[in-house]
Coordinates of N, CA and C in Angstrom, one line a residue:
X1 N 3.2 25.3 42.5 CA 3.0 23.9 42.6 C 1.8 23.2 41.5
X2 N 2.2 23.1 40.5 CA 1.1 22.9 39.3 C 1.0 21.1 39.9
X3 N -0.4 20.0 40.5 CA -0.9 19.3 40.6 C -1.1 18.0 38.7
X4 N -1.1 17.3 38.5 CA -1.6 16.7 37.6 C -2.2 15.6 38.3
X5 N -2.9 14.8 37.3 CA -3.8 14.0 37.5 C -3.5 13.0 36.7
X6 N -3.0 11.9 36.7 CA -2.5 10.3 36.7 C -3.0 10.1 36.3
X7 N -3.8 9.2 35.3 CA -4.9 7.8 34.9 C -4.1 6.7 33.9
X8 N -4.3 6.0 35.1 CA -3.5 4.3 34.2 C -4.6 3.9 33.6
X9 N -4.3 3.8 32.0 CA -5.7 2.8 31.1 C -5.3 1.4 31.1
X10 N -5.5 0.9 31.2 CA -5.3 -0.9 30.8 C -6.0 -1.1 30.0
X11 N -4.8 -1.2 29.0 CA -5.5 -1.7 27.2 C -6.1 -3.2 27.4
X12 N -6.7 -3.9 26.5 CA -7.1 -5.2 26.2 C -6.4 -5.3 25.1
X13 N -5.7 -6.5 25.5 CA -4.8 -7.6 24.0 C -5.6 -8.6 23.0
X14 N -6.4 -7.4 22.0 CA -6.8 -7.9 21.3 C -6.4 -9.0 20.4
X15 N -5.4 -9.5 20.7 CA -4.2 -10.6 19.4 C -4.3 -11.4 20.7
X16 N -4.2 -11.6 22.0 CA -4.6 -12.3 22.5 C -5.1 -13.6 22.2
X17 N -6.9 -12.5 22.3 CA -7.9 -12.8 22.3 C -8.6 -13.1 21.3
X18 N -7.6 -13.4 19.8 CA -8.0 -13.4 18.3 C -7.4 -15.0 18.6
X19 N -6.0 -15.7 19.3 CA -5.2 -16.5 19.6 C -5.8 -17.6 20.3
X20 N -7.5 -17.3 21.1 CA -7.7 -18.0 21.9 C -7.4 -18.2 23.3
X21 N -6.6 -16.7 23.8 CA -6.1 -16.9 24.7 C -6.6 -15.6 26.2
X22 N -6.4 -15.7 26.9 CA -6.8 -15.1 28.0 C -6.0 -14.0 27.7
X23 N -6.9 -12.7 27.6 CA -6.5 -11.4 27.4 C -5.7 -10.5 29.0
X24 N -6.2 -11.1 29.5 CA -5.7 -10.3 31.0 C -4.4 -10.7 31.7
X25 N -4.1 -12.4 30.6 CA -2.7 -13.1 31.2 C -1.9 -12.6 30.7
X26 N -0.7 -12.1 32.5 CA 0.5 -11.5 32.1 C 1.6 -12.0 31.1
X27 N 1.5 -13.5 31.7 CA 2.4 -15.0 31.2 C 3.3 -14.3 29.5
X28 N 4.1 -14.3 29.1 CA 5.0 -15.0 27.9 C 3.8 -15.4 27.3
X29 N 3.8 -15.2 26.2 CA 2.7 -16.2 25.1 C 3.5 -17.1 24.4
X30 N 3.3 -17.9 23.4 CA 3.4 -18.5 22.6 C 2.3 -18.9 21.9
X31 N 3.0 -18.7 20.7 CA 2.1 -19.2 19.3 C 2.0 -20.8 18.8
X32 N 0.9 -21.4 19.1 CA 1.2 -22.8 18.1 C 1.9 -23.4 17.3
X33 N 2.7 -24.0 17.1 CA 3.0 -24.0 15.7 C 2.3 -24.4 14.4
X34 N 0.6 -25.1 15.2 CA -0.1 -25.5 13.6 C -0.4 -24.3 13.5
X35 N -0.5 -22.8 14.5 CA -1.5 -21.3 14.1 C -0.1 -21.5 12.7
X36 N 1.6 -21.2 13.5 CA 1.9 -20.7 12.4 C 2.0 -21.5 11.1
X37 N 1.7 -22.4 11.3 CA 1.8 -23.7 10.1 C 0.7 -23.7 8.8
X38 N -0.5 -22.9 9.4 CA -1.5 -23.0 9.0 C -1.7 -21.4 8.3
X39 N -0.8 -20.3 9.3 CA -0.7 -19.0 8.6 C 0.7 -19.3 7.6
X40 N 1.0 -20.0 7.4 CA 2.3 -20.2 6.0 C 1.8 -20.9 5.4
X41 N 0.8 -22.1 5.3 CA 0.2 -22.3 4.1 C -1.2 -21.3 3.7
X42 N -1.7 -20.7 4.4 CA -2.5 -19.5 3.9 C -1.6 -19.0 2.4
X43 N -0.4 -17.7 3.5 CA 0.4 -17.6 2.7 C 0.8 -18.4 1.7
X44 N 1.1 -18.9 1.2 CA 1.5 -19.8 0.5 C 0.2 -20.0 -1.0
X45 N -0.8 -20.2 -0.8 CA -2.0 -19.6 -1.3 C -2.2 -19.2 -1.4
X46 N -2.3 -17.8 -0.7 CA -2.5 -16.2 -1.6 C -1.4 -16.1 -2.8
X47 N 0.0 -16.6 -2.4 CA 0.8 -16.0 -3.2 C 1.1 -17.1 -4.2
X48 N 0.5 -18.2 -4.7 CA -0.1 -18.8 -5.5 C -0.4 -18.5 -6.9
X49 N -1.5 -17.2 -6.6 CA -2.7 -16.3 -6.8 C -1.8 -15.1 -7.5
X50 N -0.6 -14.8 -6.6 CA -0.1 -12.6 -6.6 C 0.2 -12.1 -7.8
X51 N 0.1 -13.1 -8.9 CA 0.4 -12.4 -10.0 C -1.0 -11.9 -10.5
X52 N -1.6 -12.5 -10.3 CA -3.2 -12.4 -10.6 C -3.8 -11.6 -9.9
X53 N -3.6 -11.7 -8.4 CA -4.3 -10.7 -8.0 C -3.7 -9.6 -7.9
X54 N -2.2 -9.1 -7.9 CA -2.1 -7.9 -8.3 C -2.5 -7.3 -9.9
X55 N -2.8 -8.0 -11.0 CA -3.1 -7.7 -12.2 C -4.5 -7.3 -12.1
X56 N -5.7 -8.0 -10.8 CA -6.9 -7.5 -10.8 C -6.7 -6.4 -10.0
X57 N -5.5 -5.7 -9.2 CA -5.5 -4.8 -8.5 C -5.1 -3.6 -9.1
X58 N -4.3 -3.6 -10.4 CA -3.7 -2.9 -11.1 C -4.8 -2.4 -12.3
X59 N -5.6 -3.4 -12.1 CA -7.1 -2.9 -13.7 C -7.9 -1.7 -12.9
X60 N -7.7 -2.4 -11.9 CA -9.1 -1.5 -10.8 C -8.1 -0.1 -10.9
X61 N -6.7 0.4 -10.4 CA -6.7 1.2 -10.1 C -6.5 2.0 -11.9
X62 N -6.1 1.6 -12.9 CA -6.0 2.0 -14.3 C -7.3 2.6 -14.4
X63 N -8.8 1.5 -13.3 CA -9.8 2.0 -14.1 C -10.1 3.8 -13.3
X64 N -9.8 3.6 -11.9 CA -9.8 4.4 -10.9 C -9.1 6.1 -12.0
X65 N -7.9 5.4 -11.9 CA -7.1 6.9 -12.2 C -7.4 7.9 -13.6
X66 N -8.2 6.7 -14.6 CA -8.6 7.5 -15.2 C -10.0 8.1 -15.5
X67 N -10.9 7.8 -14.4 CA -12.4 8.2 -14.6 C -11.7 9.6 -13.3
X68 N -10.3 9.4 -12.9 CA -10.2 10.6 -11.7 C -9.5 11.8 -12.8
X69 N -9.0 11.3 -13.7 CA -7.7 11.7 -14.5 C -9.0 12.7 -15.6
X70 N -10.0 12.7 -15.5 CA -11.1 13.2 -16.3 C -11.2 14.2 -15.9
X71 N -11.5 14.3 -14.4 CA -12.3 15.3 -13.7 C -11.3 16.9 -13.1
X72 N -11.4 17.5 -13.8 CA -10.2 18.6 -14.2 C -10.4 19.4 -12.8
X73 N -11.6 19.1 -11.7 CA -11.1 20.5 -10.6 C -11.3 19.5 -9.5
X74 N -10.9 19.7 -8.4 CA -11.1 19.4 -7.0 C -12.2 19.4 -6.7
X75 N -12.9 18.1 -6.2 CA -14.3 18.3 -6.5 C -14.2 17.0 -5.2
X76 N -15.6 16.6 -4.4 CA -15.4 16.0 -3.8 C -15.2 14.3 -4.5
X77 N -15.8 14.1 -5.7 CA -15.4 13.0 -6.7 C -14.5 12.5 -7.0
X78 N -13.2 13.3 -7.0 CA -11.9 13.2 -7.3 C -11.7 13.0 -6.2
X79 N -11.4 13.5 -5.0 CA -11.4 13.3 -3.7 C -11.0 11.4 -2.6
X80 N -12.7 11.3 -3.3 CA -13.3 10.2 -3.2 C -12.3 8.7 -4.4
X81 N -12.4 9.4 -5.6 CA -11.6 8.3 -6.3 C -9.8 8.6 -5.4
X82 N -9.5 9.6 -5.3 CA -7.8 9.7 -4.9 C -7.7 8.4 -3.8
X83 N -8.6 8.7 -2.8 CA -9.0 7.8 -1.4 C -9.0 6.1 -2.1
X84 N -9.7 5.8 -3.1 CA -9.5 4.4 -3.8 C -8.5 4.2 -4.5
X85 N -7.7 5.3 -4.9 CA -6.3 4.7 -5.7 C -4.9 4.5 -4.2
X86 N -5.5 5.4 -3.6 CA -4.4 5.2 -2.1 C -5.0 3.9 -1.4
X87 N -6.0 3.1 -1.5 CA -6.1 2.2 -1.0 C -5.9 1.0 -1.7
X88 N -5.9 0.7 -2.7 CA -5.3 -0.3 -4.1 C -4.1 -0.5 -4.0
X89 N -3.5 0.9 -4.4 CA -2.2 0.9 -3.9 C -1.5 0.2 -2.6
X90 N -2.1 0.2 -1.5 CA -1.6 0.0 -0.3 C -2.0 -2.1 -0.2
X91 N -3.0 -2.5 -0.7 CA -3.2 -3.4 -1.0 C -2.5 -4.2 -1.9
X92 N -1.8 -3.1 -2.9 CA -0.7 -3.8 -3.9 C 0.5 -3.7 -3.5
X93 N 0.9 -2.9 -2.5 CA 2.3 -3.0 -2.0 C 2.5 -4.1 -0.6
X94 N 1.3 -4.4 0.1 CA 0.9 -5.8 0.9 C 1.1 -6.9 0.0
X95 N 0.4 -7.3 -0.5 CA 0.5 -8.2 -1.2 C 1.7 -8.9 -1.9
X96 N 2.3 -7.8 -2.4 CA 3.4 -7.4 -3.2 C 4.8 -8.2 -2.7
X97 N 4.7 -7.2 -1.1 CA 5.8 -7.3 -0.5 C 5.6 -8.5 -0.2
X98 N 4.3 -9.5 0.5 CA 3.9 -11.2 1.1 C 4.3 -11.8 0.4
X99 N 4.6 -11.5 -1.1 CA 4.9 -12.4 -1.9 C 6.2 -12.3 -2.7
X100 N 6.4 -11.8 -2.7 CA 8.2 -11.6 -3.6 C 8.4 -10.6 -4.2
X101 N 6.8 -9.7 -5.0 CA 7.1 -8.7 -5.9 C 7.4 -7.6 -5.4
X102 N 9.0 -7.4 -4.8 CA 9.3 -6.0 -3.9 C 9.0 -4.7 -5.5
X103 N 9.8 -5.2 -6.7 CA 9.7 -4.1 -7.3 C 8.4 -2.9 -7.6
X104 N 7.4 -4.1 -7.5 CA 6.0 -3.4 -7.6 C 5.5 -3.2 -6.2
X105 N 5.8 -3.6 -5.6 CA 5.4 -3.1 -4.0 C 6.0 -1.8 -3.5
X106 N 7.3 -1.9 -4.3 CA 8.1 -0.4 -3.8 C 7.5 0.6 -4.3
X107 N 6.9 0.7 -6.3 CA 6.0 1.5 -6.5 C 4.9 1.6 -6.2
X108 N 4.3 1.0 -5.9 CA 2.9 0.7 -4.8 C 2.9 2.0 -3.7
X109 N 4.9 1.1 -2.5 CA 4.3 2.5 -1.8 C 4.3 3.5 -1.7
X110 N 5.5 3.8 -2.4 CA 5.2 5.4 -3.3 C 4.2 6.0 -3.6
X111 N 3.4 5.3 -4.7 CA 2.3 5.9 -4.8 C 1.0 5.9 -3.7
X112 N 1.0 4.9 -2.6 CA 0.0 5.5 -1.9 C 0.5 6.9 -0.7
X113 N 2.0 6.6 -1.0 CA 2.7 7.6 0.5 C 2.1 9.0 -1.2
X114 N 2.3 9.1 -1.8 CA 2.1 10.5 -2.1 C 1.3 10.7 -2.3
X115 N 0.1 9.9 -2.4 CA -0.8 10.2 -2.2 C -1.5 10.7 -0.3
X116 N -1.2 10.0 0.1 CA -1.2 11.0 1.6 C -0.7 11.8 1.8
X117 N 0.6 11.9 1.3 CA 1.4 12.8 2.1 C 1.7 14.7 1.1
X118 N 1.2 14.2 -0.4 CA 1.0 15.4 -1.1 C 0.1 16.1 -1.3
X119 N 0.2 17.5 -1.4 CA -1.4 18.5 -1.9 C -1.2 18.0 -3.1
X120 N -2.5 17.4 -4.0 CA -2.8 16.9 -4.5 C -2.7 17.6 -6.1
X121 N -2.2 18.2 -6.8 CA -1.6 19.4 -7.1 C -2.3 18.1 -8.8
X122 N -2.9 18.7 -9.9 CA -3.8 18.3 -10.9 C -2.7 18.0 -12.1
X123 N -1.9 18.8 -12.3 CA -0.1 18.6 -13.4 C 0.5 17.7 -12.4
X124 N 1.3 17.9 -11.5 CA 1.7 17.3 -11.3 C 1.5 16.1 -10.7
X125 N 0.0 15.3 -10.7 CA -0.9 14.5 -10.6 C -0.7 13.3 -12.0
X126 N -1.1 14.4 -12.7 CA -0.9 13.8 -14.7 C 0.2 12.9 -14.5
X127 N 1.2 13.4 -14.4 CA 2.7 12.5 -14.6 C 2.9 11.8 -12.9
X128 N 3.0 12.4 -11.7 CA 3.3 11.4 -10.9 C 2.6 9.9 -11.0
X129 N 2.0 10.0 -11.2 CA 0.6 9.1 -10.9 C 0.0 8.1 -12.0
X130 N 0.5 8.8 -13.4 CA 0.5 8.1 -14.4 C 2.6 7.1 -14.2
X131 N 3.1 8.2 -14.1 CA 4.2 7.1 -13.9 C 4.7 6.3 -13.1
X132 N 3.9 6.2 -11.6 CA 3.9 4.9 -10.9 C 3.2 3.6 -11.3
X133 N 1.7 4.5 -12.4 CA 0.7 3.4 -12.4 C 1.5 2.3 -13.9
X134 N 1.7 3.5 -14.7 CA 3.4 2.7 -15.9 C 3.7 1.8 -15.3
X135 N 4.9 2.4 -14.5 CA 6.1 1.7 -13.9 C 5.4 0.5 -13.3
X136 N 4.3 -0.2 -12.5 CA 3.7 -1.0 -12.1 C 3.6 -2.2 -12.9
X137 N 2.5 -1.2 -13.9 CA 2.0 -2.1 -15.0 C 3.9 -2.9 -15.7
X138 N 4.8 -2.2 -15.9 CA 5.9 -2.6 -16.6 C 6.7 -3.7 -15.7
X139 N 6.5 -3.5 -14.8 CA 7.5 -4.9 -13.8 C 6.3 -5.5 -14.2
X140 N 4.6 -5.6 -13.5 CA 4.2 -7.0 -13.7 C 3.9 -7.6 -14.8
X141 N 3.6 -7.1 -15.9 CA 3.8 -7.4 -17.8 C 5.6 -8.4 -17.6
X142 N 6.1 -7.8 -17.2 CA 7.5 -8.5 -17.4 C 7.9 -8.9 -16.1
X143 N 6.7 -9.7 -15.4 CA 7.2 -10.6 -14.2 C 8.7 -10.1 -13.5
X144 N 8.8 -8.7 -13.2 CA 10.6 -8.6 -12.4 C 9.8 -8.1 -11.4
X145 N 10.1 -9.2 -10.4 CA 9.8 -9.1 -9.2 C 11.2 -8.6 -8.4
X146 N 12.6 -8.2 -8.7 CA 13.2 -8.2 -7.3 C 13.6 -6.6 -7.8
X147 N 13.4 -5.5 -6.7 CA 13.9 -4.3 -7.0 C 15.8 -3.7 -7.2
X148 N 16.4 -4.7 -7.6 CA 17.6 -4.8 -8.1 C 17.5 -4.6 -9.1
X149 N 18.9 -4.3 -9.7 CA 19.1 -5.2 -11.2 C 18.1 -3.4 -12.1
X150 N 19.3 -3.4 -13.1 CA 18.8 -2.5 -14.1 C 17.7 -2.2 -15.1
X151 N 17.0 -3.3 -15.0 CA 15.2 -2.7 -14.9 C 15.2 -1.9 -14.1
X152 N 15.0 -2.8 -12.6 CA 14.6 -1.7 -11.6 C 14.6 -0.6 -12.0
X153 N 16.4 -0.6 -12.0 CA 17.3 0.6 -11.7 C 16.1 2.0 -12.8
X154 N 16.1 1.5 -14.0 CA 15.8 2.6 -15.0 C 14.2 2.7 -14.4
X155 N 13.7 1.5 -13.8 CA 11.9 2.1 -13.4 C 11.9 3.1 -12.8
X156 N 13.1 3.1 -11.5 CA 12.9 3.7 -10.5 C 13.4 5.2 -10.8
X157 N 14.1 4.9 -11.9 CA 14.7 6.5 -12.2 C 14.2 7.2 -12.6
X158 N 13.1 6.7 -13.6 CA 11.7 7.5 -14.6 C 11.0 7.7 -14.0
X159 N 10.7 7.2 -12.9 CA 9.8 7.9 -11.1 C 10.1 9.1 -10.5
X160 N 11.2 8.7 -10.2 CA 12.2 9.7 -9.6 C 12.1 10.7 -10.3
X161 N 12.4 11.1 -11.9 CA 12.4 12.0 -12.3 C 11.4 12.6 -12.2
X162 N 10.4 12.0 -12.7 CA 8.2 12.6 -12.9 C 8.2 13.2 -11.7
X163 N 9.0 12.7 -10.4 CA 8.3 13.0 -9.2 C 9.1 14.2 -8.7
X164 N 10.4 14.6 -9.4 CA 11.5 15.5 -9.0 C 11.0 17.0 -10.0
X165 N 10.6 17.1 -11.1 CA 9.9 17.3 -11.5 C 9.0 18.3 -11.3
X166 N 8.1 18.0 -10.2 CA 7.0 18.7 -9.2 C 7.3 19.3 -7.6
X167 N 8.3 19.3 -7.2 CA 9.0 19.5 -6.3 C 9.2 20.2 -6.2

């Protein structure tokens, strides 16, 4: 019979520390109403600028994509640009989800996941990344927030066709 060594690791609850609580306190906690109200106020403030924030992220994503598209081979520079596009997509997804831009968040998450999970074939990238970027730009330009409806369905179908072409 094999002997196994068991080690118990006590983790520190960093969230409790951030809330001003004792991390070792095992009692169930409660977040003060004032903290919740302040968080809601900050989110409301962030969302009041959401459309222009998404526009800024899309502009940066477009610049990185233009740069990346011009590099015709797998290089460290191309991989670095891919990581920047991943990060920008993640930012767009987060702010879009938080502020009700669900269609843009949908495409940003899809693009982020594509970059993270897929071997980046140059020909596939040119079509798939461009399709995501175009869909997000159209949704942003036309201020389409909801991920249901005829416009959303049509955009989703176009991106789906681009992805299917290379799978």
